[in-house]
Amino acid sequence: MRSAERRYRSTALDRVFADTRIVTAVGPVRGLDIERTRATLRAAERVARTPHVALEPRSDTRQWRYRSDIAGDNVTAGTGATEDLGRMLTDIRRRDGARGPLEVIVFEDHLAVDYSHGIGDGQIGVMMLAAFSDDADGTLVPALATGLPASATWKALWRHYSRHPKTLADFWKLRGRHRAEADGDSAPRRRIENWESAKVSRAGYMNRTRVDELKHWTAEYMPGATAASISTALWSAALRAEGVDVDDHIMVLFNSRRYLDPAQQSSHGNFAVGIPLHLPSGTTPVGITAAMREVIESGWPIAVLGMSLLRDAATRFRSSARAQTDSVVEVPETLRLAVSDLGRLRVFDHLDWADDGRPPQMAASLEPDGPDGCTMLIAEIAGGRTYTASFCSKMIDVAVVDAALRRMCDDPVALLRDAF
């Protein structure tokens, strides 16, 4: 195909994530069909000369090719249980065999996508789930083809700082304010062997009644707090209530597409940036909201992408071998949190949800960057919220994470009231 003749110049962030996987799932959905999913994937490959969904990420080269015939044996039927989404994601991640850039697993009532993070961040993952589950009218397929243009970062930088030049100084001040201090030699450490083999995902669900209670209570007692800041505060408080030592710096994911022209904001690639914010115990959702707003207004997320491009342009590319997975690492005893809140997802509104007593949910496993890391992804569908935690079970017990998820989802108002 013509698309296979073209090349994509990867960014430094693309290559960092090329060997990292995102596993995401949606369900329960009626009428899933493996042949229909293959047809949708073939249509996505044909819809443009450079379909972003067909990229072949590689960490050892800047130039990536577009694959052809991407809807073959990478679309398979799933036979495992789907009642426990966290276990389902973990089983998908641990299955035997080499991984292709994009793999789709179609269960009877759930659809899962396992893809290289090099293809893109969570935005394309959500779109793939929606399209591969059901795109009967073909409206979602074109959205899978559009990649971010090479000039996206520079245009976003100019768009923000030409309009708000004084915020550049705010960016530098904020970096200094939130910078983490180096650990002292006396800080407790833990040695962990083969940590990647112990990656686990667990999922908790907050039903619509609890979500509504939380929204009403926070509107009255914590006015101005956003859903993302509330989720960050809840998760941190739930873990601390279970006796977990949580690092005061929490990595909050910001979608830098907000700095782009609206016409480009639906394009795919790696354009979300984690910003480590100093949010010690006792920081309220209102305080977290204020910190996040400062970050957004300063342009910090897009500035990070700009500096990454500058370093990449000034550095001679050298291929490096993948890190060994059987090494012994030594990490602090404190757990580092990373939080990504996708908000309310209306892209799934067209799906025919199964009426079997289970709520509509989307869950996603984001790989932690070390054994002391724990990622949290939040997605809201049909008024309910799913919280997916991914972590190393040799660092923190699965039972502890399950207890924290239950504490957060069963009575979030009580948790916030007690914590703040």
CSV table of C-alpha atoms in Angstrom, one decimal:
chain,number,residue,atom,x,y,z
A,1,MET,CA,0.0,0.0,0.0
A,2,ARG,CA,1.0,3.6,-0.5
A,3,SER,CA,0.9,4.2,3.3
A,4,ALA,CA,3.6,1.6,3.8
A,5,GLU,CA,6.0,3.7,1.7
A,6,ARG,CA,5.7,6.7,4.0
A,7,ARG,CA,7.7,7.3,7.2
A,8,TYR,CA,6.9,9.0,10.4
A,9,ARG,CA,9.5,11.0,12.3
A,10,SER,CA,9.1,10.0,15.9
A,11,THR,CA,9.5,12.4,18.8
A,12,ALA,CA,11.7,11.6,21.8
A,13,LEU,CA,8.5,11.0,23.9
A,14,ASP,CA,7.3,8.5,21.2
A,15,ARG,CA,10.5,6.5,21.5
A,16,VAL,CA,10.5,6.6,25.3
A,17,PHE,CA,7.1,4.9,25.2
A,18,ALA,CA,7.7,2.6,22.2
A,19,ASP,CA,8.4,-0.5,24.4
A,20,THR,CA,5.7,0.4,26.9
A,21,ARG,CA,2.2,-1.1,26.7
A,22,ILE,CA,-1.3,0.3,27.4
A,23,VAL,CA,-4.0,-2.3,27.9
A,24,THR,CA,-7.6,-0.9,27.9
A,25,ALA,CA,-11.0,-2.5,27.8
A,26,VAL,CA,-14.7,-1.6,27.6
A,27,GLY,CA,-17.9,-3.5,28.4
A,28,PRO,CA,-20.2,-5.2,28.8
A,29,VAL,CA,-21.4,-4.6,25.3
A,30,ARG,CA,-23.9,-6.6,23.2
A,31,GLY,CA,-23.2,-7.7,19.7
A,32,LEU,CA,-19.4,-7.7,19.6
A,33,ASP,CA,-18.1,-9.4,16.5
A,34,ILE,CA,-14.5,-10.3,15.7
A,35,GLU,CA,-15.0,-10.1,11.9
A,36,ARG,CA,-16.7,-6.7,12.2
A,37,THR,CA,-13.8,-5.5,14.3
A,38,ARG,CA,-11.3,-6.7,11.7
A,39,ALA,CA,-13.2,-4.9,9.0
A,40,THR,CA,-13.1,-1.7,11.0
A,41,LEU,CA,-9.4,-2.0,11.5
A,42,ARG,CA,-8.9,-2.6,7.7
A,43,ALA,CA,-11.0,0.5,7.0
A,44,ALA,CA,-8.9,2.5,9.4
A,45,GLU,CA,-5.8,1.4,7.5
A,46,ARG,CA,-7.2,2.5,4.2
A,47,VAL,CA,-8.8,5.8,5.2
A,48,ALA,CA,-5.5,7.9,4.9
A,49,ARG,CA,-2.1,7.6,3.3
A,50,THR,CA,-0.5,7.8,6.7
A,51,PRO,CA,-2.9,6.2,9.1
A,52,HIS,CA,-1.7,6.8,12.6
A,53,VAL,CA,-3.2,3.6,13.9
A,54,ALA,CA,-0.8,1.6,11.5
A,55,LEU,CA,2.4,2.9,13.0
A,56,GLU,CA,5.2,0.5,14.0
A,57,PRO,CA,6.9,2.0,17.1
A,58,ARG,CA,10.6,1.3,17.6
A,59,SER,CA,12.8,2.7,20.4
A,60,ASP,CA,16.0,2.2,18.3
A,61,THR,CA,15.2,4.6,15.4
A,62,ARG,CA,13.7,8.0,14.7
A,63,GLN,CA,12.0,7.0,11.5
A,64,TRP,CA,9.0,4.7,11.9
A,65,ARG,CA,7.2,3.0,9.1
A,66,TYR,CA,3.5,2.5,8.6
A,67,ARG,CA,2.5,-1.1,8.5
A,68,SER,CA,0.1,-2.7,6.0
A,69,ASP,CA,-2.4,-5.6,6.5
A,70,ILE,CA,-2.9,-4.6,10.2
A,71,ALA,CA,-6.1,-6.6,10.7
A,72,GLY,CA,-4.9,-10.2,10.7
A,73,ASP,CA,-4.1,-12.6,13.5
A,74,ASN,CA,-3.6,-9.6,15.8
A,75,VAL,CA,-7.4,-9.6,16.3
A,76,THR,CA,-8.3,-12.6,18.4
A,77,ALA,CA,-11.2,-14.0,20.4
A,78,GLY,CA,-10.8,-13.8,24.2
A,79,THR,CA,-11.9,-16.7,26.3
A,80,GLY,CA,-11.2,-15.5,29.8
A,81,ALA,CA,-13.5,-14.2,32.5
A,82,THR,CA,-14.6,-10.5,32.2
A,83,GLU,CA,-16.2,-10.0,35.6
A,84,ASP,CA,-13.1,-8.6,37.3
A,85,LEU,CA,-11.7,-5.9,35.0
A,86,GLY,CA,-8.4,-5.5,36.9
A,87,ARG,CA,-7.7,-9.3,36.7
A,88,MET,CA,-8.7,-9.2,33.0
A,89,LEU,CA,-6.2,-6.5,32.2
A,90,THR,CA,-3.5,-8.3,34.2
A,91,ASP,CA,-4.1,-11.5,32.3
A,92,ILE,CA,-4.0,-9.8,29.0
A,93,ARG,CA,-0.7,-8.2,29.9
A,94,ARG,CA,0.8,-11.5,31.0
A,95,ARG,CA,-0.3,-13.7,28.1
A,96,ASP,CA,2.5,-15.6,26.3
A,97,GLY,CA,4.1,-14.6,23.1
A,98,ALA,CA,5.6,-11.6,21.4
A,99,ARG,CA,3.5,-8.5,21.1
A,100,GLY,CA,2.7,-6.6,17.9
A,101,PRO,CA,2.2,-2.8,17.9
A,102,LEU,CA,-1.5,-3.2,18.1
A,103,GLU,CA,-3.6,-6.2,19.3
A,104,VAL,CA,-7.3,-6.5,19.8
A,105,ILE,CA,-9.0,-9.1,21.9
A,106,VAL,CA,-12.8,-9.6,21.4
A,107,PHE,CA,-14.6,-11.3,24.3
A,108,GLU,CA,-18.2,-12.2,24.3
A,109,ASP,CA,-19.2,-9.0,26.1
A,110,HIS,CA,-16.0,-7.0,26.4
A,111,LEU,CA,-13.4,-5.6,23.9
A,112,ALA,CA,-9.8,-5.0,24.8
A,113,VAL,CA,-6.9,-3.3,23.0
A,114,ASP,CA,-3.3,-3.9,23.9
A,115,TYR,CA,-1.1,-1.4,22.1
A,116,SER,CA,2.3,0.2,22.1
A,117,HIS,CA,2.3,3.5,24.0
A,118,GLY,CA,4.5,4.7,21.1
A,119,ILE,CA,1.4,4.9,18.9
A,120,GLY,CA,-0.2,7.4,21.2
A,121,ASP,CA,-1.5,8.2,24.6
A,122,GLY,CA,-4.9,7.4,26.1
A,123,GLN,CA,-6.8,9.5,23.5
A,124,ILE,CA,-6.2,7.0,20.7
A,125,GLY,CA,-6.8,4.1,23.1
A,126,VAL,CA,-10.3,5.4,23.9
A,127,MET,CA,-11.1,6.0,20.2
A,128,MET,CA,-10.0,2.5,19.3
A,129,LEU,CA,-12.2,0.9,21.9
A,130,ALA,CA,-15.2,2.9,20.7
A,131,ALA,CA,-14.6,2.2,17.0
A,132,PHE,CA,-13.6,-1.5,17.3
A,133,SER,CA,-16.7,-2.2,19.5
A,134,ASP,CA,-19.1,-0.8,17.0
A,135,ASP,CA,-18.7,1.7,14.1
A,136,ALA,CA,-21.5,0.6,11.9
A,137,ASP,CA,-21.9,4.0,10.2
A,138,GLY,CA,-18.1,4.5,9.8
A,139,THR,CA,-18.0,7.8,11.6
A,140,LEU,CA,-15.2,6.9,14.0
A,141,VAL,CA,-12.8,5.2,11.6
A,142,PRO,CA,-11.4,8.5,10.1
A,143,ALA,CA,-10.5,9.7,13.7
A,144,LEU,CA,-8.1,6.8,14.0
A,145,ALA,CA,-6.0,8.0,11.1
A,146,THR,CA,-5.1,11.5,12.1
A,147,GLY,CA,-1.7,12.0,13.7
A,148,LEU,CA,-0.3,15.1,15.2
A,149,PRO,CA,1.7,17.2,12.7
A,150,ALA,CA,5.4,17.6,13.2
A,151,SER,CA,4.9,21.3,13.9
A,152,ALA,CA,2.3,20.7,16.6
A,153,THR,CA,4.6,21.4,19.6
A,154,TRP,CA,6.1,24.6,18.2
A,155,LYS,CA,2.6,25.9,17.1
A,156,ALA,CA,1.2,25.2,20.5
A,157,LEU,CA,4.2,26.9,22.2
A,158,TRP,CA,3.7,30.0,20.0
A,159,ARG,CA,0.0,30.0,20.5
A,160,HIS,CA,0.3,30.0,24.3
A,161,TYR,CA,3.3,32.2,25.0
A,162,SER,CA,2.5,34.8,22.2
A,163,ARG,CA,-0.8,35.4,23.9
A,164,HIS,CA,0.4,35.1,27.5
A,165,PRO,CA,4.1,36.0,27.5
A,166,LYS,CA,4.2,36.7,31.2
A,167,THR,CA,3.4,33.1,32.0
A,168,LEU,CA,6.8,32.0,30.9
A,169,ALA,CA,8.2,33.4,34.2
A,170,ASP,CA,5.4,31.6,36.0
A,171,PHE,CA,6.5,28.3,34.5
A,172,TRP,CA,10.0,28.7,35.9
A,173,LYS,CA,8.7,29.7,39.3
A,174,LEU,CA,6.4,26.8,39.5
A,175,ARG,CA,9.1,24.3,38.5
A,176,GLY,CA,11.2,25.5,41.5
A,177,ARG,CA,8.2,25.5,43.9
A,178,HIS,CA,7.3,21.9,43.0
A,179,ARG,CA,10.8,20.5,42.6
A,180,ALA,CA,11.5,17.4,44.8
A,181,GLU,CA,14.4,17.3,47.2
A,182,ALA,CA,16.9,14.5,46.8
A,183,ASP,CA,16.5,11.6,49.2
A,184,GLY,CA,19.0,11.5,52.0
A,185,ASP,CA,21.2,8.4,52.4
A,186,SER,CA,19.3,7.5,55.6
A,187,ALA,CA,15.9,7.2,53.8
A,188,PRO,CA,14.4,3.7,53.9
A,189,ARG,CA,15.0,1.6,50.8
A,190,ARG,CA,13.7,-1.6,49.4
A,191,ARG,CA,15.3,-4.1,47.1
A,192,ILE,CA,13.0,-5.7,44.6
A,193,GLU,CA,13.9,-8.5,42.1
A,194,ASN,CA,12.2,-9.0,38.7
A,195,TRP,CA,9.6,-6.3,39.4
A,196,GLU,CA,8.2,-6.2,35.9
A,197,SER,CA,6.9,-9.7,36.3
A,198,ALA,CA,4.8,-8.5,39.3
A,199,LYS,CA,2.9,-5.7,37.5
A,200,VAL,CA,-0.7,-6.0,38.4
A,201,SER,CA,-3.9,-4.0,37.7
A,202,ARG,CA,-6.9,-3.7,40.0
A,203,ALA,CA,-10.1,-1.9,39.3
A,204,GLY,CA,-12.7,-0.3,41.5
A,205,TYR,CA,-16.2,1.1,40.6
A,206,MET,CA,-18.0,4.0,42.0
A,207,ASN,CA,-21.7,3.8,41.1
A,208,ARG,CA,-23.8,6.6,39.9
A,209,THR,CA,-25.4,7.2,43.3
A,210,ARG,CA,-22.1,7.6,45.0
A,211,VAL,CA,-20.8,9.8,42.2
A,212,ASP,CA,-23.8,12.1,42.5
A,213,GLU,CA,-23.4,12.2,46.3
A,214,LEU,CA,-19.8,13.1,45.9
A,215,LYS,CA,-20.6,15.9,43.4
A,216,HIS,CA,-23.2,17.4,45.6
A,217,TRP,CA,-21.1,17.3,48.7
A,218,THR,CA,-18.0,18.8,47.1
A,219,ALA,CA,-20.0,21.5,45.4
A,220,GLU,CA,-21.2,22.6,48.9
A,221,TYR,CA,-18.1,22.1,51.0
A,222,MET,CA,-15.3,22.3,48.4
A,223,PRO,CA,-16.6,24.7,45.8
A,224,GLY,CA,-14.4,25.1,42.8
A,225,ALA,CA,-12.7,21.7,43.1
A,226,THR,CA,-12.6,19.8,39.8
A,227,ALA,CA,-13.4,16.1,39.3
A,228,ALA,CA,-9.7,15.4,38.6
A,229,SER,CA,-8.5,17.1,41.7
A,230,ILE,CA,-11.2,15.3,43.8
A,231,SER,CA,-10.1,11.9,42.4
A,232,THR,CA,-6.4,12.7,43.1
A,233,ALA,CA,-7.3,13.6,46.7
A,234,LEU,CA,-9.5,10.6,47.2
A,235,TRP,CA,-6.9,8.1,45.9
A,236,SER,CA,-4.1,9.6,48.0
A,237,ALA,CA,-6.3,9.7,51.1
A,238,ALA,CA,-7.5,6.1,50.6
A,239,LEU,CA,-4.0,4.7,50.4
A,240,ARG,CA,-2.9,6.7,53.4
A,241,ALA,CA,-5.9,5.4,55.3
A,242,GLU,CA,-4.7,1.9,54.6
A,243,GLY,CA,-1.3,2.7,56.1
A,244,VAL,CA,0.6,3.3,52.8
A,245,ASP,CA,3.5,5.8,52.8
A,246,VAL,CA,2.7,8.0,49.8
A,247,ASP,CA,5.2,10.3,48.3
A,248,ASP,CA,4.3,14.0,48.6
A,249,HIS,CA,4.9,14.5,44.9
A,250,ILE,CA,2.1,13.2,42.7
A,251,MET,CA,2.4,13.0,39.0
A,252,VAL,CA,-0.6,14.5,37.4
A,253,LEU,CA,-1.2,13.9,33.7
A,254,PHE,CA,-2.0,17.0,31.6
A,255,ASN,CA,-3.3,16.7,28.0
A,256,SER,CA,-1.2,19.3,26.1
A,257,ARG,CA,-3.7,19.4,23.2
A,258,ARG,CA,-5.4,22.2,25.1
A,259,TYR,CA,-2.7,24.5,23.8
A,260,LEU,CA,-3.4,23.5,20.2
A,261,ASP,CA,-5.8,25.1,17.8
A,262,PRO,CA,-9.2,23.3,18.3
A,263,ALA,CA,-8.9,21.8,14.8
A,264,GLN,CA,-5.9,19.7,15.9
A,265,GLN,CA,-7.0,18.7,19.3
A,266,SER,CA,-8.4,15.3,18.1
A,267,SER,CA,-5.1,14.3,16.5
A,268,HIS,CA,-3.2,11.3,17.9
A,269,GLY,CA,0.3,10.8,19.3
A,270,ASN,CA,2.0,11.3,22.6
A,271,PHE,CA,1.0,14.8,23.7
A,272,ALA,CA,0.1,14.2,27.3
A,273,VAL,CA,2.7,15.1,30.0
A,274,GLY,CA,3.0,14.1,33.6
A,275,ILE,CA,3.8,17.0,35.9
A,276,PRO,CA,5.1,16.2,39.4
A,277,LEU,CA,3.2,18.4,41.8
A,278,HIS,CA,4.1,18.8,45.5
A,279,LEU,CA,0.8,17.7,47.1
A,280,PRO,CA,1.6,16.7,50.7
A,281,SER,CA,-1.0,15.0,53.0
A,282,GLY,CA,-3.7,17.5,53.9
A,283,THR,CA,-3.8,19.2,50.5
A,284,THR,CA,-7.5,19.6,49.8
A,285,PRO,CA,-9.1,19.1,46.4
A,286,VAL,CA,-9.5,22.9,46.2
A,287,GLY,CA,-5.7,23.2,46.8
A,288,ILE,CA,-5.0,20.6,44.1
A,289,THR,CA,-7.3,22.4,41.7
A,290,ALA,CA,-5.4,25.6,42.3
A,291,ALA,CA,-2.1,23.9,41.7
A,292,MET,CA,-3.3,22.3,38.5
A,293,ARG,CA,-4.8,25.6,37.2
A,294,GLU,CA,-1.4,27.3,37.8
A,295,VAL,CA,0.3,24.6,35.8
A,296,ILE,CA,-2.1,24.9,32.9
A,297,GLU,CA,-2.0,28.7,32.8
A,298,SER,CA,1.8,28.8,33.0
A,299,GLY,CA,2.1,26.5,29.9
A,300,TRP,CA,4.3,24.1,31.9
A,301,PRO,CA,3.0,20.9,30.0
A,302,ILE,CA,3.7,22.3,26.5
A,303,ALA,CA,7.0,23.8,27.7
A,304,VAL,CA,8.1,20.3,28.7
A,305,LEU,CA,7.4,19.0,25.2
A,306,GLY,CA,9.3,21.9,23.7
A,307,MET,CA,12.4,21.3,25.8
A,308,SER,CA,12.2,17.6,24.9
A,309,LEU,CA,12.2,18.4,21.2
A,310,LEU,CA,15.2,20.8,21.7
A,311,ARG,CA,17.2,18.1,23.6
A,312,ASP,CA,16.3,15.6,20.9
A,313,ALA,CA,17.4,17.8,18.1
A,314,ALA,CA,20.7,18.6,19.8
A,315,THR,CA,21.5,15.0,20.6
A,316,ARG,CA,23.0,12.4,18.2
A,317,PHE,CA,20.6,9.5,18.3
A,318,ARG,CA,22.1,6.3,19.7
A,319,SER,CA,20.3,3.0,19.8
A,320,SER,CA,20.1,1.5,23.3
A,321,ALA,CA,19.2,-2.0,24.4
A,322,ARG,CA,16.0,-2.6,26.3
A,323,ALA,CA,16.4,-2.7,30.1
A,324,GLN,CA,16.8,-6.1,31.6
A,325,THR,CA,13.6,-7.4,33.4
A,326,ASP,CA,15.4,-9.7,35.8
A,327,SER,CA,17.5,-7.1,37.5
A,328,VAL,CA,17.4,-6.2,41.2
A,329,VAL,CA,16.5,-2.6,41.8
A,330,GLU,CA,16.5,-0.5,45.0
A,331,VAL,CA,13.8,2.0,45.5
A,332,PRO,CA,12.5,4.2,48.3
A,333,GLU,CA,9.8,2.8,50.6
A,334,THR,CA,7.3,5.5,49.6
A,335,LEU,CA,4.8,4.9,46.9
A,336,ARG,CA,4.9,7.4,44.0
A,337,LEU,CA,1.4,8.1,42.5
A,338,ALA,CA,0.6,9.1,38.9
A,339,VAL,CA,-3.0,10.1,38.2
A,340,SER,CA,-4.8,10.5,34.8
A,341,ASP,CA,-8.5,11.4,34.8
A,342,LEU,CA,-10.1,11.0,31.4
A,343,GLY,CA,-13.3,12.6,32.7
A,344,ARG,CA,-16.8,11.9,31.2
A,345,LEU,CA,-16.5,9.8,28.0
A,346,ARG,CA,-19.4,10.4,25.6
A,347,VAL,CA,-17.6,8.5,22.7
A,348,PHE,CA,-19.2,5.3,24.0
A,349,ASP,CA,-22.8,6.6,24.1
A,350,HIS,CA,-23.6,4.7,20.8
A,351,LEU,CA,-22.8,1.3,22.3
A,352,ASP,CA,-25.5,-1.2,23.1
A,353,TRP,CA,-24.7,-2.1,26.8
A,354,ALA,CA,-25.6,-5.5,28.0
A,355,ASP,CA,-28.3,-5.5,30.6
A,356,ASP,CA,-26.9,-8.1,32.9
A,357,GLY,CA,-26.6,-6.1,36.1
A,358,ARG,CA,-23.0,-5.0,35.4
A,359,PRO,CA,-22.5,-1.3,34.8
A,360,PRO,CA,-20.8,0.1,31.6
A,361,GLN,CA,-17.1,0.6,32.4
A,362,MET,CA,-13.8,1.4,30.7
A,363,ALA,CA,-10.6,0.4,32.4
A,364,ALA,CA,-7.0,0.9,31.4
A,365,SER,CA,-3.7,-0.3,32.6
A,366,LEU,CA,-0.9,2.2,32.4
A,367,GLU,CA,2.6,0.9,33.1
A,368,PRO,CA,4.3,2.4,36.2
A,369,ASP,CA,7.8,3.6,35.5
A,370,GLY,CA,9.3,1.7,38.4
A,371,PRO,CA,8.4,-0.7,41.2
A,372,ASP,CA,7.7,2.2,43.5
A,373,GLY,CA,5.2,3.7,41.0
A,374,CYS,CA,1.5,3.3,41.0
A,375,THR,CA,-0.6,4.7,38.1
A,376,MET,CA,-4.3,5.5,38.4
A,377,LEU,CA,-6.6,6.0,35.5
A,378,ILE,CA,-10.2,7.3,36.0
A,379,ALA,CA,-13.0,7.1,33.4
A,380,GLU,CA,-16.7,8.1,33.8
A,381,ILE,CA,-19.3,6.3,31.7
A,382,ALA,CA,-23.1,6.6,32.2
A,383,GLY,CA,-22.6,8.5,35.5
A,384,GLY,CA,-20.4,5.8,37.1
A,385,ARG,CA,-16.6,6.0,37.5
A,386,THR,CA,-14.0,3.3,37.1
A,387,TYR,CA,-10.7,3.6,38.8
A,388,THR,CA,-7.8,1.4,37.5
A,389,ALA,CA,-4.7,1.1,39.6
A,390,SER,CA,-1.5,-0.5,38.1
A,391,PHE,CA,1.5,-1.2,40.3
A,392,CYS,CA,4.1,-3.7,41.4
A,393,SER,CA,2.7,-6.3,43.8
A,394,LYS,CA,6.1,-6.8,45.3
A,395,MET,CA,6.0,-3.1,46.4
A,396,ILE,CA,2.5,-3.0,47.7
A,397,ASP,CA,0.1,-5.9,48.4
A,398,VAL,CA,-2.8,-6.4,46.1
A,399,ALA,CA,-5.1,-6.7,49.2
A,400,VAL,CA,-4.0,-3.3,50.3
A,401,VAL,CA,-4.8,-1.7,46.9
A,402,ASP,CA,-8.2,-3.5,46.8
A,403,ALA,CA,-9.0,-2.2,50.3
A,404,ALA,CA,-8.1,1.4,49.2
A,405,LEU,CA,-10.2,1.1,46.1
A,406,ARG,CA,-13.2,-0.1,48.2
A,407,ARG,CA,-12.7,2.6,50.7
A,408,MET,CA,-12.7,5.2,48.0
A,409,CYS,CA,-15.6,3.9,45.9
A,410,ASP,CA,-17.9,2.7,48.7
A,411,ASP,CA,-18.1,6.0,50.6
A,412,PRO,CA,-16.1,8.8,49.0
A,413,VAL,CA,-17.8,11.6,51.0
A,414,ALA,CA,-16.8,10.0,54.3
A,415,LEU,CA,-13.3,9.5,53.1
A,416,LEU,CA,-12.9,13.2,52.1
A,417,ARG,CA,-14.7,14.4,55.3
A,418,ASP,CA,-12.3,12.4,57.5
A,419,ALA,CA,-9.2,13.3,55.5
A,420,PHE,CA,-9.8,17.1,55.4
